Tab-separated table of C-alpha atoms and ligand atoms in Angstrom:
chain	number	residue	atom	x	y	z
A	7	UNK	CA	0.431	-0.177	0.026
A	8	UNK	CA	3.054	2.728	0.424
A	9	UNK	CA	4.018	2.228	-2.922
A	10	UNK	CA	0.207	2.571	-4.836
A	11	UNK	CA	-0.147	6.093	-1.847
A	12	UNK	CA	3.707	7.052	-2.974
A	13	UNK	CA	2.431	6.559	-6.997
A	14	UNK	CA	-1.443	8.045	-6.327
A	15	UNK	CA	1.007	11.293	-4.806
A	16	UNK	CA	3.631	11.872	-6.831
A	17	UNK	CA	0.537	11.976	-9.739
A	18	UNK	CA	-1.159	14.240	-8.437
A	19	UNK	CA	1.990	16.375	-8.622
A	20	UNK	CA	2.073	15.762	-11.989
A	21	UNK	CA	-0.381	17.408	-14.364
A	22	UNK	CA	-3.442	15.760	-15.760
A	23	UNK	CA	-2.818	13.215	-18.076
A	24	UNK	CA	0.578	12.436	-17.498
A	25	UNK	CA	1.937	9.061	-17.560
A	26	UNK	CA	5.197	7.751	-15.517
A	27	UNK	CA	7.762	5.920	-17.351
A	28	UNK	CA	10.200	4.393	-15.491
A	29	UNK	CA	13.035	1.925	-15.187
A	30	UNK	CA	14.623	-0.098	-13.017
A	31	UNK	CA	18.775	-0.510	-12.743
A	32	UNK	CA	19.884	-2.581	-16.568
A	33	UNK	CA	22.854	-5.060	-14.480
A	34	UNK	CA	26.018	-4.888	-14.466
A	35	UNK	CA	29.143	-6.810	-15.946
A	36	UNK	CA	31.534	-7.181	-13.174
A	37	UNK	CA	33.855	-9.687	-15.739
A	38	UNK	CA	33.353	-12.064	-18.294
A	39	UNK	CA	29.691	-13.299	-17.479
A	40	UNK	CA	29.653	-12.041	-14.079
A	41	UNK	CA	27.093	-9.613	-12.782
A	42	UNK	CA	27.815	-7.320	-10.295
A	43	UNK	CA	25.442	-7.496	-7.120
A	44	UNK	CA	22.346	-5.843	-8.907
A	45	UNK	CA	21.122	-2.869	-7.183
A	46	UNK	CA	16.779	-1.487	-8.153
A	47	UNK	CA	16.726	2.020	-8.974
A	48	UNK	CA	16.261	3.717	-6.503
A	49	UNK	CA	13.379	5.876	-7.432
A	50	UNK	CA	11.952	2.897	-8.862
A	51	UNK	CA	11.914	0.946	-5.861
A	52	UNK	CA	10.722	3.754	-4.208
A	53	UNK	CA	7.295	3.388	-6.371
A	54	UNK	CA	7.199	0.400	-6.951
A	55	UNK	CA	9.256	-1.642	-4.178
A	56	UNK	CA	10.663	-4.744	-6.670
A	57	UNK	CA	13.643	-5.778	-6.143
A	58	UNK	CA	14.329	-7.984	-9.703
A	59	UNK	CA	15.854	-6.539	-12.915
A	60	UNK	CA	14.442	-5.764	-15.986
A	61	UNK	CA	11.317	-4.194	-15.388
A	62	UNK	CA	9.906	-1.514	-15.931
A	63	UNK	CA	6.483	0.067	-15.044
A	64	UNK	CA	4.231	2.778	-16.650
A	65	UNK	CA	1.776	4.629	-14.540
A	66	UNK	CA	-0.807	7.205	-15.599
A	67	UNK	CA	-4.760	8.290	-12.848
A	68	UNK	CA	-6.089	5.651	-14.752
A	69	UNK	CA	-4.191	1.966	-14.059
A	70	UNK	CA	-0.650	0.343	-13.961
A	71	UNK	CA	1.518	-1.780	-15.866
A	72	UNK	CA	4.129	-3.449	-14.962
A	73	UNK	CA	7.067	-5.242	-16.911
A	74	UNK	CA	8.838	-7.268	-16.109
A	75	UNK	CA	10.241	-10.813	-16.486
A	76	UNK	CA	8.413	-13.481	-16.464
A	77	UNK	CA	8.612	-17.074	-15.426
A	78	UNK	CA	11.341	-19.711	-16.647
A	79	UNK	CA	12.379	-23.003	-15.962
A	80	UNK	CA	15.405	-23.032	-16.998
A	81	UNK	CA	16.238	-19.421	-15.879
A	82	UNK	CA	15.308	-20.449	-12.168
A	83	UNK	CA	17.109	-22.955	-11.872
A	84	UNK	CA	20.810	-20.766	-12.623
A	85	UNK	CA	19.110	-17.301	-11.286
A	86	UNK	CA	15.954	-18.286	-8.594
A	87	UNK	CA	12.810	-18.122	-8.623
A	88	UNK	CA	12.016	-14.921	-10.263
A	89	UNK	CA	7.777	-12.826	-9.279
A	90	UNK	CA	6.705	-13.504	-12.857
A	91	UNK	CA	4.650	-12.711	-15.398
A	92	UNK	CA	0.841	-13.931	-13.539
A	93	UNK	CA	1.845	-12.857	-9.923
A	94	UNK	CA	2.827	-9.201	-10.782
A	95	UNK	CA	-1.099	-7.687	-10.168
A	96	UNK	CA	-1.735	-8.754	-7.274
A	97	UNK	CA	2.220	-8.606	-5.181
A	98	UNK	CA	2.210	-5.225	-6.798
A	99	UNK	CA	-0.514	-3.805	-6.911
A	100	UNK	CA	-1.045	-2.944	-10.288
A	101	UNK	CA	-3.132	-3.513	-12.975
A	102	UNK	CA	-1.694	-5.206	-15.694
A	103	UNK	CA	1.522	-7.161	-16.237
A	104	UNK	CA	3.576	-8.224	-19.372
A	105	UNK	CA	6.774	-9.790	-20.094
A	106	UNK	CA	9.297	-7.290	-20.027
A	107	UNK	CA	10.654	-8.700	-23.460
A	108	UNK	CA	7.277	-6.911	-24.869
A	109	UNK	CA	8.044	-3.414	-23.308
A	110	UNK	CA	8.952	-3.016	-27.402
A	111	UNK	CA	5.451	-3.593	-28.756
A	112	UNK	CA	3.331	-2.887	-26.474
A	113	UNK	CA	4.434	0.632	-26.143
A	114	UNK	CA	3.209	2.622	-28.436
A	115	UNK	CA	-0.423	2.234	-27.474
A	116	UNK	CA	-0.055	3.331	-23.809
A	117	UNK	CA	1.395	6.245	-24.602
A	118	UNK	CA	-1.176	7.492	-27.143
A	119	UNK	CA	-3.806	9.798	-25.484
A	120	UNK	CA	-0.889	10.966	-22.680
A	121	UNK	CA	-0.767	14.521	-22.766
A	122	UNK	CA	3.125	14.793	-21.316
A	123	UNK	CA	5.779	11.002	-20.381
A	124	UNK	CA	7.190	11.796	-17.449
A	125	UNK	CA	10.862	9.359	-17.206
A	126	UNK	CA	14.333	9.709	-16.979
A	127	UNK	CA	16.316	6.807	-17.824
A	128	UNK	CA	20.034	6.698	-17.254
A	129	UNK	CA	22.348	5.162	-20.670
A	130	UNK	CA	22.026	0.859	-20.867
A	131	UNK	CA	17.906	0.836	-18.686
A	132	UNK	CA	15.552	0.489	-22.333
A	133	UNK	CA	17.001	0.120	-25.742
A	134	UNK	CA	17.429	2.671	-27.816
A	135	UNK	CA	14.689	2.074	-30.438
A	136	UNK	CA	12.518	2.086	-27.234
A	137	UNK	CA	13.378	6.025	-26.205
A	138	UNK	CA	13.304	6.431	-29.667
A	139	UNK	CA	9.468	5.431	-29.647
A	140	UNK	CA	9.077	8.279	-26.715
A	141	UNK	CA	10.862	10.991	-28.903
A	142	UNK	CA	7.212	12.262	-30.787
A	143	UNK	CA	6.083	13.036	-27.319
A	144	UNK	CA	6.228	15.989	-24.635
A	145	UNK	CA	8.395	15.598	-21.822
A	146	UNK	CA	9.076	16.339	-18.488
A	147	UNK	CA	12.110	15.059	-16.238
A	148	UNK	CA	10.406	13.111	-13.718
A	149	UNK	CA	13.212	12.778	-11.078
A	150	UNK	CA	12.771	16.773	-9.451
A	151	UNK	CA	9.593	15.115	-8.732
A	152	UNK	CA	10.328	12.132	-7.186
A	153	UNK	CA	13.016	13.231	-5.186
A	154	UNK	CA	10.807	15.612	-3.847
A	155	UNK	CA	9.407	12.803	-2.245
A	156	UNK	CA	12.311	11.449	-1.812
A	157	UNK	CA	12.881	13.728	0.906
A	158	UNK	CA	10.298	14.200	3.226
A	159	UNK	CA	10.909	10.674	4.863
A	160	UNK	CA	7.686	8.580	6.309
A	161	UNK	CA	7.889	6.210	9.442
A	162	UNK	CA	8.807	3.610	7.529
A	163	UNK	CA	11.462	4.604	6.112
A	164	UNK	CA	12.095	6.536	9.697
A	165	UNK	CA	11.901	2.956	10.792
A	166	UNK	CA	14.266	1.572	8.422
A	167	UNK	CA	16.941	4.403	8.768
A	168	UNK	CA	17.191	3.174	12.096
A	169	UNK	CA	17.585	-0.477	11.878
A	170	UNK	CA	20.043	0.822	9.048
A	171	UNK	CA	22.293	2.959	12.042
A	172	UNK	CA	21.884	0.643	15.223
A	173	UNK	CA	23.713	-2.140	12.959
A	174	UNK	CA	26.088	0.652	11.764
A	175	UNK	CA	26.537	1.486	15.048
A	176	UNK	CA	26.962	-2.054	16.781
A	177	UNK	CA	29.733	-2.950	13.972
A	178	UNK	CA	31.321	0.370	15.276
A	179	UNK	CA	31.777	-0.094	18.240
A	180	UNK	CA	33.428	-4.175	17.553
A	181	UNK	CA	35.744	-2.127	14.788
A	182	UNK	CA	37.293	-0.319	17.201
A	183	UNK	CA	37.235	-2.891	20.674
A	184	UNK	CA	39.230	-5.027	17.567
A	185	UNK	CA	41.214	-2.028	16.600
A	186	UNK	CA	44.926	-2.631	17.943
A	187	UNK	CA	48.361	-1.494	16.308
A	188	UNK	CA	50.359	-4.408	13.838
A	189	UNK	CA	46.659	-5.294	12.376
A	190	UNK	CA	45.901	-4.185	8.824
A	191	UNK	CA	42.892	-2.067	7.337
A	192	UNK	CA	41.658	-5.060	6.563
A	193	UNK	CA	40.568	-6.797	9.319
A	194	UNK	CA	39.400	-4.424	10.854
A	195	UNK	CA	36.744	-3.745	7.670
A	196	UNK	CA	36.199	-7.260	8.021
A	197	UNK	CA	34.620	-6.959	10.988
A	198	UNK	CA	31.859	-4.257	9.856
A	199	UNK	CA	31.851	-6.743	6.920
A	200	UNK	CA	31.383	-9.663	9.139
A	201	UNK	CA	27.477	-7.207	11.659
A	202	UNK	CA	26.728	-6.365	7.707
A	203	UNK	CA	26.239	-9.199	7.180
A	204	UNK	CA	25.272	-11.719	10.342
A	205	UNK	CA	22.473	-9.075	10.416
A	206	UNK	CA	21.789	-9.501	6.430
A	207	UNK	CA	22.682	-5.760	5.765
A	208	UNK	CA	24.987	-4.650	3.272
A	209	UNK	CA	27.550	-1.854	2.763
A	210	UNK	CA	25.962	1.225	1.656
A	211	UNK	CA	28.748	2.714	0.481
A	212	UNK	CA	32.233	1.490	0.117
A	213	UNK	CA	33.501	1.847	3.663
A	214	UNK	CA	37.404	3.660	4.546
A	215	UNK	CA	38.991	2.087	7.236
A	216	UNK	CA	42.077	5.103	6.818
A	217	UNK	CA	44.967	4.660	9.492
A	218	UNK	CA	47.573	7.557	10.244
A	219	UNK	CA	47.397	9.816	6.912
A	220	UNK	CA	45.296	7.963	5.430
A	221	UNK	CA	42.364	9.296	6.255
A	222	UNK	CA	44.088	13.112	5.299
A	223	UNK	CA	42.330	10.782	1.361
A	224	UNK	CA	38.727	11.613	1.705
A	225	UNK	CA	37.149	8.635	-0.083
A	226	UNK	CA	40.367	6.083	0.825
A	227	UNK	CA	38.983	2.719	0.733
A	228	UNK	CA	42.428	0.843	-0.043
A	229	UNK	CA	42.298	-0.504	3.001
A	230	UNK	CA	45.019	-2.497	2.788
A	231	UNK	CA	48.223	-0.290	5.473
A	232	UNK	CA	48.913	-1.715	8.692
A	233	UNK	CA	48.341	0.545	11.369
A	234	UNK	CA	50.130	2.090	13.219
A	235	UNK	CA	50.654	2.961	17.338
A	236	UNK	CA	50.251	6.192	17.527
A	237	UNK	CA	48.203	6.807	14.607
A	238	UNK	CA	44.303	7.358	14.349
A	239	UNK	CA	42.245	5.318	12.396
A	240	UNK	CA	38.870	6.993	10.356
A	241	UNK	CA	36.409	4.280	10.000
A	242	UNK	CA	32.976	5.750	7.909
A	243	UNK	CA	30.805	2.955	7.503
A	244	UNK	CA	26.992	2.663	7.312
A	245	UNK	CA	24.608	-0.359	5.798
A	246	UNK	CA	21.809	-0.720	4.140
A	247	UNK	CA	18.681	-1.950	5.658
A	248	UNK	CA	15.905	-2.561	3.151
A	249	UNK	CA	17.199	0.142	0.427
A	250	UNK	CA	18.133	2.331	2.768
A	251	UNK	CA	21.076	3.678	4.319
A	252	UNK	CA	23.289	4.644	7.050
A	253	UNK	CA	26.406	6.757	6.988
A	254	UNK	CA	28.648	7.127	10.469
A	255	UNK	CA	31.919	8.404	11.121
A	256	UNK	CA	34.074	8.297	13.834
A	257	UNK	CA	38.450	8.837	14.688
A	258	UNK	CA	39.939	7.181	17.221
A	259	UNK	CA	43.722	6.133	18.926
A	260	UNK	CA	44.954	2.918	17.538
A	261	UNK	CA	46.093	2.459	20.792
A	262	UNK	CA	43.130	3.953	22.835
A	263	UNK	CA	44.687	7.345	23.746
A	264	UNK	CA	44.851	10.540	22.414
A	265	UNK	CA	48.837	12.361	22.148
A	266	UNK	CA	47.639	16.031	23.286
A	267	UNK	CA	47.393	16.888	19.126
A	268	UNK	CA	45.106	14.708	17.786
A	269	UNK	CA	43.222	15.692	21.337
A	270	UNK	CA	43.191	19.372	20.495
A	271	UNK	CA	42.342	18.966	16.721
A	272	UNK	CA	39.873	16.067	18.020
A	273	UNK	CA	37.676	18.895	20.175
A	274	UNK	CA	37.757	21.200	17.618
A	275	UNK	CA	35.581	18.760	15.136
A	276	UNK	CA	33.262	17.804	18.117
A	277	UNK	CA	32.522	21.295	19.551
A	278	UNK	CA	31.632	22.234	15.513
A	279	UNK	CA	29.925	18.891	14.393
A	280	UNK	CA	27.794	18.893	18.289
A	281	UNK	CA	27.553	22.545	17.881
A	282	UNK	CA	26.035	22.047	14.237
A	283	UNK	CA	23.698	18.760	15.107
A	284	UNK	CA	22.433	21.507	17.556
A	285	UNK	CA	21.382	24.210	15.038
A	286	UNK	CA	19.125	21.149	13.269
A	287	UNK	CA	15.281	22.584	13.884
A	288	UNK	CA	12.296	22.970	11.733
A	289	UNK	CA	12.536	26.615	9.730
A	290	UNK	CA	16.521	26.880	10.163
A	291	UNK	CA	18.601	27.847	7.250
A	292	UNK	CA	19.964	24.380	5.444
A	293	UNK	CA	22.878	26.122	5.288
A	294	UNK	CA	23.763	26.649	8.498
A	295	UNK	CA	25.092	23.483	10.243
A	296	UNK	CA	28.008	23.913	8.131
A	297	UNK	CA	28.589	28.248	8.608
A	298	UNK	CA	28.176	26.930	12.001
A	299	UNK	CA	30.634	24.135	11.612
A	300	UNK	CA	33.228	25.754	9.440
A	301	UNK	CA	33.297	28.532	12.279
A	302	UNK	CA	34.908	26.122	15.287
A	303	UNK	CA	36.646	24.689	12.927
A	304	UNK	CA	38.274	28.497	11.337
A	305	UNK	CA	38.798	29.940	15.556
A	306	UNK	CA	40.033	26.394	16.949
A	307	UNK	CA	42.806	26.435	14.324
A	308	UNK	CA	44.222	29.421	14.615
A	309	UNK	CA	43.460	29.229	18.460
A	310	UNK	CA	46.191	26.906	17.545
A	311	UNK	CA	48.693	28.519	15.130
A	312	UNK	CA	47.342	25.959	12.405
A	313	UNK	CA	45.665	28.340	10.417
A	314	UNK	CA	46.548	32.753	10.017
A	315	UNK	CA	43.836	34.716	10.685
A	316	UNK	CA	43.339	35.510	6.725
A	317	UNK	CA	43.508	31.877	5.790
A	318	UNK	CA	41.474	29.845	3.260
A	319	UNK	CA	39.975	27.587	5.901
A	320	UNK	CA	39.530	24.884	2.920
A	321	UNK	CA	43.006	23.701	2.957
A	322	UNK	CA	41.890	21.565	6.082
A	323	UNK	CA	37.912	22.100	5.688
A	324	UNK	CA	37.252	20.842	2.069
A	325	UNK	CA	34.259	19.897	2.114
A	326	UNK	CA	30.714	20.195	3.455
A	327	UNK	CA	29.283	19.188	7.055
A	328	UNK	CA	26.689	17.208	5.390
A	329	UNK	CA	24.292	15.545	3.074
A	330	UNK	CA	20.810	14.612	3.234
A	331	UNK	CA	20.580	10.759	3.342
A	332	UNK	CA	18.250	8.013	2.613
A	333	UNK	CA	17.740	4.868	-0.518
A	334	UNK	CA	20.786	6.306	-1.469
A	335	UNK	CA	23.075	7.562	0.113
A	336	UNK	CA	24.179	11.292	-0.852
A	337	UNK	CA	20.439	10.925	-1.447
A	338	UNK	CA	18.114	13.407	-3.864
A	339	UNK	CA	21.111	14.993	-5.509
A	340	UNK	CA	18.053	17.154	-7.782
A	341	UNK	CA	17.208	18.643	-3.815
A	342	UNK	CA	21.530	18.702	-2.406
A	343	UNK	CA	21.862	22.803	-1.117
A	344	UNK	CA	19.619	24.808	-1.030
A	345	UNK	CA	17.823	25.575	-4.234
A	346	UNK	CA	14.085	24.373	-3.643
A	347	UNK	CA	13.997	24.268	0.544
A	348	UNK	CA	15.937	26.944	2.695
A	349	UNK	CA	14.922	25.801	5.495
A	350	UNK	CA	14.985	22.386	7.950
A	351	UNK	CA	11.651	20.628	7.844
A	352	UNK	CA	10.350	17.692	9.569
A	353	UNK	CA	11.216	14.991	7.721
A	354	UNK	CA	13.856	15.342	5.929
A	355	UNK	CA	18.066	13.193	7.065
A	356	UNK	CA	20.402	14.530	6.751
A	357	UNK	CA	24.214	13.856	8.199
A	358	UNK	CA	26.276	16.497	10.005
A	359	UNK	CA	29.885	15.276	9.471
A	360	UNK	CA	32.696	17.710	9.357
A	361	UNK	CA	36.390	16.955	9.971
A	362	UNK	CA	39.927	18.632	10.062
A	363	UNK	CA	42.656	17.414	7.629
A	364	UNK	CA	46.678	18.101	8.299
A	365	UNK	CA	49.034	16.785	5.743
A	366	UNK	CA	52.644	16.547	6.317
A	367	UNK	CA	53.610	18.872	4.387
A	368	UNK	CA	51.563	21.456	5.460
A	369	UNK	CA	53.984	24.371	7.047
A	370	UNK	CA	53.025	24.080	10.643
A	371	UNK	CA	54.199	22.178	12.965
A	372	UNK	CA	54.478	18.690	12.406
A	373	UNK	CA	52.855	17.780	15.462
A	374	UNK	CA	49.925	17.317	13.503
A	375	UNK	CA	51.040	16.183	9.938
A	376	UNK	CA	49.183	13.487	8.653
A	377	UNK	CA	46.048	14.240	11.383
A	378	UNK	CA	43.395	13.447	9.128
A	379	UNK	CA	39.913	13.336	11.271
A	380	UNK	CA	35.682	13.107	10.382
A	381	UNK	CA	32.698	12.641	12.790
A	382	UNK	CA	29.760	11.746	11.284
A	383	UNK	CA	25.825	11.520	12.260
A	384	UNK	CA	23.018	10.716	11.258
A	385	UNK	CA	20.508	13.430	12.010
A	386	UNK	CA	15.995	13.230	11.444
A	387	UNK	CA	14.403	16.630	11.548
A	388	UNK	CA	11.683	16.075	13.870
A	389	UNK	CA	8.553	18.625	14.278
A	390	UNK	CA	9.950	20.904	16.959
A	391	UNK	CA	13.444	19.792	16.972
A	392	UNK	CA	15.991	16.167	15.631
A	393	UNK	CA	16.648	12.719	16.825
A	394	UNK	CA	20.311	11.632	15.768
A	395	UNK	CA	19.649	8.003	14.789
A	396	UNK	CA	23.603	6.924	15.736
A	397	UNK	CA	22.952	8.389	18.811
A	398	UNK	CA	24.298	5.377	20.054
A	399	UNK	CA	27.881	5.350	19.025
A	400	UNK	CA	29.961	6.729	21.060
A	401	UNK	CA	32.465	9.998	20.891
A	402	UNK	CA	33.650	12.341	23.140
A	403	UNK	CA	37.480	12.135	23.867
A	404	UNK	CA	36.893	10.090	27.449
A	405	UNK	CA	33.948	7.452	26.243
A	406	UNK	CA	35.873	6.610	22.317
A	407	UNK	CA	39.513	5.948	24.945
A	408	UNK	CA	37.056	3.353	27.664
A	409	UNK	CA	36.155	1.686	24.854
A	410	UNK	CA	38.937	1.029	22.714
A	411	UNK	CA	41.436	-0.119	25.377
A	412	UNK	CA	38.800	-1.337	27.958
A	413	UNK	CA	38.812	-4.441	25.059
A	414	UNK	CA	42.143	-4.133	25.396
A	415	UNK	CA	43.229	-5.392	29.109
A	416	UNK	CA	40.607	-7.973	28.686
A	417	UNK	CA	41.674	-9.624	25.705
A	418	UNK	CA	45.667	-8.947	26.365
B	14	MN	MN1	28.532	11.398	5.077
């Protein structure tokens, strides 16, 4: 029913007589005849709830047609069972269902008498011949309409995001407890993998497990270096549950004890993050958390003589403080920034993830060289305030030192 309601809501925002055509993702070849694990297209998943490849949904206010893989006893032996054309109407609340192989022949009839077609296809999602068929009709981009809906999470979505966050928090805790100098980054990555798997979840994005100065590479995911005593470890990892992502980062000392320099930088990032989160509630400007975090980081770095008074903060803090989160880790890119919404509204979910990254060649006191710190939580905007979905994961210095150290004293 959720998906049916979403389709109705979407149609109510489109021109009368409009017809929506949406395809799921094409399968992607990894190598030879092996595919990458299939991930449905997020907008398609959001509107249909259907997760098989080779599927196209076509709907208007009058009817809902779904094209999908038909039952095939031979393919079922190789690839497992499929829903099939016969069971589809009931399972997906569609009016009509057809084999995907009939899309080309049935499409011309389905699109006659429509005022405007709404679609966006990724390259490879549909045959070129079908795209050509559509070219004669008035067209509007579908994505902004769907993304506007996806920006506001309903109760079911929030429940799934809380689950994804809870599993991710537990995985981070285990990884922090497992960390010791001498281990490799991939051994800590495997702790995350294992916990996600055990909970029937998977990585929502390639995890970053970055020891020492590797943390200064923002999208580091080689995860293949040895962890050194005295370094920090940055872990940016989150799982996906029924399509919904968590995105959480913690940075902690590999030996369980922050050095003075690490402690100074960490506290600046933590203050920036805490104040940015505190500002979030309905009516507050969407770029406010970034302004707050940037100001605190700038003041903190000036105080430590790392940044000159007229210095450029982007040398040490070069990314934004957050992004929308949902079915995609960087959710609803059509609505990123402040182009459509200038203020927070209940139901939005945003990450808050300030950081400081000090490279070895930076012309400052070498005690700070190679320190890369980011702290990231997932925040839901509520009716009057906000809720931190990942609040259960420690981030104060004492709590972190306790968690990392405890395991060492008990396991050694
Ligand atoms: Mn993030």
